[in-house]
Short mmCIF file of N, CA and C and ligand atoms in Angstrom, two decimals:
data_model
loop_
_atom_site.label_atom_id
_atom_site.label_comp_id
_atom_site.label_asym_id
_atom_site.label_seq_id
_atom_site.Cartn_x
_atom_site.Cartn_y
_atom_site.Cartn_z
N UNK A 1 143.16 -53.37 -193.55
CA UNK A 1 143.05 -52.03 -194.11
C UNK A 1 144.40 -51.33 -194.12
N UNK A 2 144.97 -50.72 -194.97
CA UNK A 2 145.47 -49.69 -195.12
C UNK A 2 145.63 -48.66 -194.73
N UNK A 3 146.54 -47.85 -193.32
CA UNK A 3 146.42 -47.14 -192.88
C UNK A 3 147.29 -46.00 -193.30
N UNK A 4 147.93 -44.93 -192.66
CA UNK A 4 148.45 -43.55 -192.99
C UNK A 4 149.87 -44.32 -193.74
N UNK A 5 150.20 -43.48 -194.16
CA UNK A 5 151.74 -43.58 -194.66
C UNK A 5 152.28 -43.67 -193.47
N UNK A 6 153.24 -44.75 -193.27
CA UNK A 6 153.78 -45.08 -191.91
C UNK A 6 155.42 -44.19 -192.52
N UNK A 7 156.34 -44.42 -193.21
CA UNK A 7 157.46 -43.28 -193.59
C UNK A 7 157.90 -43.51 -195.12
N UNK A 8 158.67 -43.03 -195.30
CA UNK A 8 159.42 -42.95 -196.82
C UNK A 8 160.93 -43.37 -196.24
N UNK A 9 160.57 -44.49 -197.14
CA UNK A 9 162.29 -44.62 -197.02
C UNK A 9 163.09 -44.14 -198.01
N UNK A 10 164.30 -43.72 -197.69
CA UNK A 10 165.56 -43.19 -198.54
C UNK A 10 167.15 -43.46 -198.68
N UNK A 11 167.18 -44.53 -199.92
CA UNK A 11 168.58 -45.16 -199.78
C UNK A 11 169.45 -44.11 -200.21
N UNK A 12 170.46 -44.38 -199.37
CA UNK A 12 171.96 -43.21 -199.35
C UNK A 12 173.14 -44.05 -199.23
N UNK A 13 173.81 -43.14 -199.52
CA UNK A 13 175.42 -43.68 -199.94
C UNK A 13 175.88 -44.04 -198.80
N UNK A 14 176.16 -42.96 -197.48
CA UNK A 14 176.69 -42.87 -196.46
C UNK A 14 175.47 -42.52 -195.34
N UNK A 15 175.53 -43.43 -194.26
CA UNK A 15 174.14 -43.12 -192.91
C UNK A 15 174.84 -42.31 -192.51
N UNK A 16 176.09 -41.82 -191.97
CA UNK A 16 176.87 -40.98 -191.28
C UNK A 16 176.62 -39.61 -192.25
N UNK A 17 176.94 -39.33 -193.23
CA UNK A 17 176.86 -38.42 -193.95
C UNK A 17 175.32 -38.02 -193.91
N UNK A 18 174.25 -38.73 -194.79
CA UNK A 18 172.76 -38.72 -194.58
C UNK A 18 172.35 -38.05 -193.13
N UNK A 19 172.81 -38.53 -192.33
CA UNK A 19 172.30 -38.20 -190.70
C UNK A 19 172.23 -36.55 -190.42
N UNK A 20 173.66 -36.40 -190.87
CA UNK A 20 174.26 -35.00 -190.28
C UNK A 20 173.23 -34.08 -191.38
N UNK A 21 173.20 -34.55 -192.37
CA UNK A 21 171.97 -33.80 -193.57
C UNK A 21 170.69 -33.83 -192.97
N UNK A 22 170.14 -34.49 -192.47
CA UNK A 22 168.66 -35.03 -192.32
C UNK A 22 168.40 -33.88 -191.16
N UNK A 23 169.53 -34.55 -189.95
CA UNK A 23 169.71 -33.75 -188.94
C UNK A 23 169.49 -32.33 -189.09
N UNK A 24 170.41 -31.64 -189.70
CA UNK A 24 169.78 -30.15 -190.29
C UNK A 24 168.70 -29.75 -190.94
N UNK A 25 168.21 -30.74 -192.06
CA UNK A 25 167.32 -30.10 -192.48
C UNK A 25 165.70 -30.46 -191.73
N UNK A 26 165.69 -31.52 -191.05
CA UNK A 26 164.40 -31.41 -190.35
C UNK A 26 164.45 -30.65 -188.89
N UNK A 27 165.40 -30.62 -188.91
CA UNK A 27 166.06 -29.46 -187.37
C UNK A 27 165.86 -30.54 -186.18
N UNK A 28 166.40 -31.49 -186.37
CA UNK A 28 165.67 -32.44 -185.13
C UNK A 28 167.40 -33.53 -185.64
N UNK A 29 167.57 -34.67 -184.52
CA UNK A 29 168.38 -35.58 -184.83
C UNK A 29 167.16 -37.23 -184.75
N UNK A 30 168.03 -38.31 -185.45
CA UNK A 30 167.13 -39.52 -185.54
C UNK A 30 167.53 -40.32 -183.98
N UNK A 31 165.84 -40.56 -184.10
CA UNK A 31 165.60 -40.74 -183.00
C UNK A 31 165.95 -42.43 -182.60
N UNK A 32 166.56 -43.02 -183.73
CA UNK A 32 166.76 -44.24 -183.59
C UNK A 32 167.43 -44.61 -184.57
N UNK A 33 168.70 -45.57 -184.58
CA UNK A 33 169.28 -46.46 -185.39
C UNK A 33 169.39 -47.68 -185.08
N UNK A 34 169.58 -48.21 -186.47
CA UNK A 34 169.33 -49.48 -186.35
C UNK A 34 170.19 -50.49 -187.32
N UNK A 35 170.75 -51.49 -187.07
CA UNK A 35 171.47 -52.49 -188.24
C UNK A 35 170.24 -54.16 -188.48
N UNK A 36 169.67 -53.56 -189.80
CA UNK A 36 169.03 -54.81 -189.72
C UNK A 36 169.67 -56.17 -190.89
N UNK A 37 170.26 -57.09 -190.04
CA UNK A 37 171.72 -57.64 -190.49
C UNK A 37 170.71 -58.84 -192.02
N UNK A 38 169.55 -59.10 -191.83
CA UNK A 38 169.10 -60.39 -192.75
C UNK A 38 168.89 -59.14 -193.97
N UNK A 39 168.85 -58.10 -194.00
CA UNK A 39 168.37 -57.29 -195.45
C UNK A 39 170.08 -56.88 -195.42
N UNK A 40 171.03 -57.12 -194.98
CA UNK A 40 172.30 -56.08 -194.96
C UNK A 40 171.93 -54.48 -194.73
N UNK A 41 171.40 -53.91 -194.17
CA UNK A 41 170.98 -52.51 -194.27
C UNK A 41 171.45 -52.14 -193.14
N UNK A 42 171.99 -50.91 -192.77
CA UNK A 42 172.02 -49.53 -191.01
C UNK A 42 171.02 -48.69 -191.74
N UNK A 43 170.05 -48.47 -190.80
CA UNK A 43 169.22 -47.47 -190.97
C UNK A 43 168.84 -46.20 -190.28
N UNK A 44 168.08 -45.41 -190.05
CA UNK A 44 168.04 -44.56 -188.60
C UNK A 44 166.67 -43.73 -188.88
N UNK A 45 166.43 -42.93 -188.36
CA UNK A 45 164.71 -43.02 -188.03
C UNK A 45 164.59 -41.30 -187.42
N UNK A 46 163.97 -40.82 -188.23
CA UNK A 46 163.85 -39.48 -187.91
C UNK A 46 161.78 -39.06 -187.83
N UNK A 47 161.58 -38.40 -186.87
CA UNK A 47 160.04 -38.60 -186.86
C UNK A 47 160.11 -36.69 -187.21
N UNK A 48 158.50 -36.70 -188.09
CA UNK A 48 158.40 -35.72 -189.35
C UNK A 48 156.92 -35.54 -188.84
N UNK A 49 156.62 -35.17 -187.65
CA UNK A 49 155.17 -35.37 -187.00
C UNK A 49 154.35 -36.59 -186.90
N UNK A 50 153.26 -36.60 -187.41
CA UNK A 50 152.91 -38.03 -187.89
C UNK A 50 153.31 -39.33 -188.46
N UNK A 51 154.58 -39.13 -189.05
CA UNK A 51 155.27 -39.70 -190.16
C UNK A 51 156.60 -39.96 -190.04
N UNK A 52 157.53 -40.48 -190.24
CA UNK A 52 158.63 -40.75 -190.10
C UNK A 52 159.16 -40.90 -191.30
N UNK A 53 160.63 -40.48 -191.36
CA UNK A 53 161.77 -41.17 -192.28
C UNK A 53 162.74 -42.17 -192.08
N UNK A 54 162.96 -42.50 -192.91
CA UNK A 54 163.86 -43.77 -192.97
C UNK A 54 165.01 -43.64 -193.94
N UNK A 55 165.87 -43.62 -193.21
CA UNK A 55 167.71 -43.34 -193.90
C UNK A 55 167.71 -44.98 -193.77
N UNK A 56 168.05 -45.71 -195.46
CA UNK A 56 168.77 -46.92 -195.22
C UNK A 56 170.24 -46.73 -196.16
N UNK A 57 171.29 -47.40 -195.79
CA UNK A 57 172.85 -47.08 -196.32
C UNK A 57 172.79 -48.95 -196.31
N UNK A 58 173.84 -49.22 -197.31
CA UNK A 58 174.40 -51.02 -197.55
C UNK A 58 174.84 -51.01 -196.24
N UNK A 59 175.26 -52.23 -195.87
CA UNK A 59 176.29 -52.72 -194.66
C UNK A 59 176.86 -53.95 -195.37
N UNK A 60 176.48 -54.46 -196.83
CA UNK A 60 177.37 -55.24 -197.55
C UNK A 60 176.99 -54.86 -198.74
N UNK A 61 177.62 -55.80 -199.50
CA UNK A 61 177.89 -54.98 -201.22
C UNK A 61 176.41 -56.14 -201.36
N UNK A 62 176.31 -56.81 -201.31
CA UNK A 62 174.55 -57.61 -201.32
C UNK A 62 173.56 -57.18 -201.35
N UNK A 63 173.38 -56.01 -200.52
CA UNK A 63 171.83 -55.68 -200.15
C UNK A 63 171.66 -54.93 -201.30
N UNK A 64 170.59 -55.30 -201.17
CA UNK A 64 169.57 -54.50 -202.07
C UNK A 64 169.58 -52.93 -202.08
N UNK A 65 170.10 -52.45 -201.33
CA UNK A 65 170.30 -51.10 -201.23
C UNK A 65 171.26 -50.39 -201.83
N UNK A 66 172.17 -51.44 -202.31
CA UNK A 66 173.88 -51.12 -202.97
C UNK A 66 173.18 -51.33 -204.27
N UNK A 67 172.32 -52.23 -204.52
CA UNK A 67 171.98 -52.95 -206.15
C UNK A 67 170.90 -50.94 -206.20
N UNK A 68 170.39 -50.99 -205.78
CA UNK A 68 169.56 -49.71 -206.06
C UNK A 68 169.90 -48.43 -206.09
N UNK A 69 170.99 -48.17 -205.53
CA UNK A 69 171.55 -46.99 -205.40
C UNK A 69 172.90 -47.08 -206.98
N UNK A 70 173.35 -48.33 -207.15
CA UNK A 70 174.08 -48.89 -208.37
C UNK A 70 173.43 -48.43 -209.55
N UNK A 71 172.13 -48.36 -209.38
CA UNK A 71 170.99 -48.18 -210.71
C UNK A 71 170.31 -47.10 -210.96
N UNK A 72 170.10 -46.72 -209.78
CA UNK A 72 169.25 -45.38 -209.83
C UNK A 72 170.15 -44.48 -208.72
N UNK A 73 170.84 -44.49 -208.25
CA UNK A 73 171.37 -43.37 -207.28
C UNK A 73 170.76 -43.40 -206.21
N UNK A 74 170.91 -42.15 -205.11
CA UNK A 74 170.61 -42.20 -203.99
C UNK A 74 168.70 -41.24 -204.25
N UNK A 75 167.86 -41.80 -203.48
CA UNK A 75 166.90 -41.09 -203.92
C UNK A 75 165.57 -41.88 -202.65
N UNK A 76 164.34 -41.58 -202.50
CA UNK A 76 163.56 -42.38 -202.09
C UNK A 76 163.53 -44.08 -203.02
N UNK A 77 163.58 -44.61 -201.98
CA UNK A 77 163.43 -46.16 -202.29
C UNK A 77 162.24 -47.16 -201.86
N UNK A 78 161.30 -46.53 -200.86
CA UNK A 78 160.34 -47.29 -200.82
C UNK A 78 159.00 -46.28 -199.78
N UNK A 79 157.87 -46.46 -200.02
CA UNK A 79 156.72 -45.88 -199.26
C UNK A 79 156.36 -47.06 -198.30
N UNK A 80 156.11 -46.84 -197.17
CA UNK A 80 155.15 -47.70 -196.21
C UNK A 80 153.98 -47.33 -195.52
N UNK A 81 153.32 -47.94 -195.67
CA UNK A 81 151.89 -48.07 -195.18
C UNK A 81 151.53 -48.60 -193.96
N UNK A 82 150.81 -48.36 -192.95
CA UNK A 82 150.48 -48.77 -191.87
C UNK A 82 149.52 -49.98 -192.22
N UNK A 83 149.51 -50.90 -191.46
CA UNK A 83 148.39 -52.22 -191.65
C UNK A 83 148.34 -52.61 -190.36
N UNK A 84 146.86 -52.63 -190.08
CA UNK A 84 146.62 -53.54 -188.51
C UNK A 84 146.39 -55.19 -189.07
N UNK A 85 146.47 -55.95 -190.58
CA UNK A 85 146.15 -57.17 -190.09
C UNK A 85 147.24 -57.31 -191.49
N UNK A 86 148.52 -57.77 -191.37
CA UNK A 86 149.47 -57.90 -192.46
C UNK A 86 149.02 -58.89 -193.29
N UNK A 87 148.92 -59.60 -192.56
CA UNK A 87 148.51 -61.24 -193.35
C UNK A 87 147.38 -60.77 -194.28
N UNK A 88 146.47 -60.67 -193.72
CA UNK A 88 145.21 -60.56 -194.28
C UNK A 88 144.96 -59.71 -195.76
N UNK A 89 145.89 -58.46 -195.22
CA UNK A 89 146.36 -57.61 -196.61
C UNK A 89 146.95 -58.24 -197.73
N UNK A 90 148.34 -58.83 -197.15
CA UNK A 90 149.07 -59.87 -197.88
C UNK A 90 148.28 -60.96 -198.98
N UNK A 91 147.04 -61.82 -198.41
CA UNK A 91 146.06 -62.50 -199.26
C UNK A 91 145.43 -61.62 -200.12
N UNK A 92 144.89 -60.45 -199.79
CA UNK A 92 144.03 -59.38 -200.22
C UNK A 92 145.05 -59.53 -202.01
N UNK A 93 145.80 -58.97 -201.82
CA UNK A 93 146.74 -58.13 -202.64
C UNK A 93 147.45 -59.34 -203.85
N UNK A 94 147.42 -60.99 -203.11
CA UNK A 94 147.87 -61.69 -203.58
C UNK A 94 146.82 -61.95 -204.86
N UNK A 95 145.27 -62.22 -203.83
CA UNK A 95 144.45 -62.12 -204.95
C UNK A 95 144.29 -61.51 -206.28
N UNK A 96 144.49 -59.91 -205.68
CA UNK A 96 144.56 -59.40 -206.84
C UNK A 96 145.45 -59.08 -207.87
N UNK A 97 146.50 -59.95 -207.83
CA UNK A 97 147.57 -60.62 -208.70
C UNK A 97 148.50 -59.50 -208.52
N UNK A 98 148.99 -58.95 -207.27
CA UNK A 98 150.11 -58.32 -206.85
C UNK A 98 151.39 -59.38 -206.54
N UNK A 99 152.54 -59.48 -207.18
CA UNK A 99 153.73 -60.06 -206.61
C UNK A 99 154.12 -59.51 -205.63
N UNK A 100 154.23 -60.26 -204.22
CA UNK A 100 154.65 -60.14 -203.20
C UNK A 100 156.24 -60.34 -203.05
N UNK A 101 157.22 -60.05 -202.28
CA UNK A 101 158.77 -60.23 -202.39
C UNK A 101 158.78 -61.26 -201.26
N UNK A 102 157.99 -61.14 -200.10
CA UNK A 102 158.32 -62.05 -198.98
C UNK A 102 156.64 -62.57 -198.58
N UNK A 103 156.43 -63.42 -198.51
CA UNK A 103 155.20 -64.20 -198.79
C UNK A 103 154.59 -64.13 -196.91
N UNK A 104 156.09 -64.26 -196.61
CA UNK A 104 155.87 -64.59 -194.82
C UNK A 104 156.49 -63.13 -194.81
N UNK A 105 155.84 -62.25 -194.13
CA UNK A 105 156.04 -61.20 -193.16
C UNK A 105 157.62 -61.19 -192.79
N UNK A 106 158.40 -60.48 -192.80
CA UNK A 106 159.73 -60.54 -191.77
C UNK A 106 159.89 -59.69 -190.86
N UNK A 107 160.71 -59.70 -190.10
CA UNK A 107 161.27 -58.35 -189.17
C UNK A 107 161.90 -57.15 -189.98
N UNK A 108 161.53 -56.26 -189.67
CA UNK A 108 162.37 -55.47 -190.11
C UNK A 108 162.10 -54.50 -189.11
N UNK A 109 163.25 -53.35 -189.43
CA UNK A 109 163.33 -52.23 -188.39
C UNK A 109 162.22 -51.70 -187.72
N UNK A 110 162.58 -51.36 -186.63
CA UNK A 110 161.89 -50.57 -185.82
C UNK A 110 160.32 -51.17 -184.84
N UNK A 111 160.92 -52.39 -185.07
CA UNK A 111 159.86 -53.15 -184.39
C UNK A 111 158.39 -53.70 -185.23
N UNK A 112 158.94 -53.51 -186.59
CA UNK A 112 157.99 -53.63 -187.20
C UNK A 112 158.03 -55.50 -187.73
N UNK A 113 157.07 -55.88 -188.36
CA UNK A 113 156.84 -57.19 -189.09
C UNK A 113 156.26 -56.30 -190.64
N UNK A 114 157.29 -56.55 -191.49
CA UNK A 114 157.33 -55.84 -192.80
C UNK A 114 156.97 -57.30 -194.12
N UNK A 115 156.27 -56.15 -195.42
CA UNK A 115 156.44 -56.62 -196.48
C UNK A 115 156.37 -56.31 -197.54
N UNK A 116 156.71 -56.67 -198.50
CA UNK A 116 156.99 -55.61 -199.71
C UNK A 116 156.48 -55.85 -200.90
N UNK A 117 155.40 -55.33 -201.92
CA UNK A 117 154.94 -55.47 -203.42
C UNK A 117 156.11 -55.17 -204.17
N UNK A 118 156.01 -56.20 -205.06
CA UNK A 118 157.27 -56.03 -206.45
C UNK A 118 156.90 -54.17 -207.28
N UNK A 119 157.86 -53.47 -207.35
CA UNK A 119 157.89 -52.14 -207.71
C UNK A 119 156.29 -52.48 -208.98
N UNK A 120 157.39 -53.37 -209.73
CA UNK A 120 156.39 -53.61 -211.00
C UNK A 120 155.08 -53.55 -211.19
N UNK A 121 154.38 -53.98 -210.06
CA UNK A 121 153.20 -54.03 -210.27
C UNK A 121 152.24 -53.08 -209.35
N UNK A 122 153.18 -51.94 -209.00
CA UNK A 122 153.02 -50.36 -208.27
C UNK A 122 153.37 -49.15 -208.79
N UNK A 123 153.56 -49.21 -210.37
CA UNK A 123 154.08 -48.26 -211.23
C UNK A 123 155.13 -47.92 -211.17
N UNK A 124 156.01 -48.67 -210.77
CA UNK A 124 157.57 -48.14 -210.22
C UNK A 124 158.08 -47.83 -208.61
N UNK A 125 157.22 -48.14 -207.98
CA UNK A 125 157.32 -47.42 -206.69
C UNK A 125 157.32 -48.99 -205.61
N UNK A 126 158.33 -49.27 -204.76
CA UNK A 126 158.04 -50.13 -203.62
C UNK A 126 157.42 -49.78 -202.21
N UNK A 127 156.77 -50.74 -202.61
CA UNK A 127 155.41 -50.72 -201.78
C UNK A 127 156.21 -51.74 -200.17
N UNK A 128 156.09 -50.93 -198.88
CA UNK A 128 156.01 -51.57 -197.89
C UNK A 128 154.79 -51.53 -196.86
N UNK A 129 154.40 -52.75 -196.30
CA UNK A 129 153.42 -52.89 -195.48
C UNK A 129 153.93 -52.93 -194.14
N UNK A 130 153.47 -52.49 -193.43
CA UNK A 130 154.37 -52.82 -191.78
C UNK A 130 153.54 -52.88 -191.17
N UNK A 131 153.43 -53.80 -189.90
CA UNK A 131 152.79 -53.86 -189.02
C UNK A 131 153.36 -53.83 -187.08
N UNK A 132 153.14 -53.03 -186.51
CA UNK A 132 153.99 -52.96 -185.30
C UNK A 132 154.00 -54.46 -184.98
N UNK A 133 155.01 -54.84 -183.88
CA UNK A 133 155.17 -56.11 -183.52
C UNK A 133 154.69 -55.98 -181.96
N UNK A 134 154.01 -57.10 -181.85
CA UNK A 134 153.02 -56.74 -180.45
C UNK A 134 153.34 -58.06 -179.63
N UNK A 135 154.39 -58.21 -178.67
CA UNK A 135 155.17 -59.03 -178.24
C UNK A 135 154.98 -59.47 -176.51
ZN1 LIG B 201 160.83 -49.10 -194.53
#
């Protein structure tokens, strides 16, 4: 199942710059950073009550975050969703002829096991699934 909006992520030019912005305008500082080196991304983590944000900046000219910000500028880049059974969603979604980007679950920030629907077949919008990692 599909749970709350777990955060919005938002690719930016600069995490240092982004921070000191975020920082002011939610009146709070992020409560966590992070370099997650297999996507090239630094990210950092600001909690919005229930909800969290997600500042991701390149850490190489590769990631996907440089190709998106190259195309569309700096702006929200992806929604995530809470999921208690990833996999299971993952088949769900496959069925219903959703392109998946990573077939196997990966790590990604914040302790999560992440995955992502092709924009395309979400009206434009990337779709992330996360599931906490329970270790
Ligand atoms: Zn995310």
């Amino acid at each position: 199942m599909f749970g709350k909006i777990e955060h919005l992520g938002i690719a930016v030019r600069s995490l240092e710059e982004a921070n000191k912005t975020y920082t002011q305008l939610l009146g709070c500082a992020p409560y966590k950073t992070e370099s997650v080196e297999s996507e090239a991304v630094d990210t950092s983590f600001f909690k919005t009550g229930e909800n969290k944000i997600e500042l991701l900046a390149a850490s190489g000219e590769d990631s996907a975050i440089a190709k998106f910000i190259d195309k569309k500028g700096e702006g929200i880049h992806h929604i995530a969703f809470a999921v208690n059974d990833i996999h299971a969603e993952l088949k769900r979604l496959e069925e219903e002829g959703f392109q998946i980007l990573n077939k196997e679950p990966k790590r990604g920030a914040d302790n999560k096991w992440v995955a992502f629907v092709h924009p395309r077949d979400s009206h434009g919008v990337l779709v992330e699934l996360c599931q906490e990692i329970e270790e």
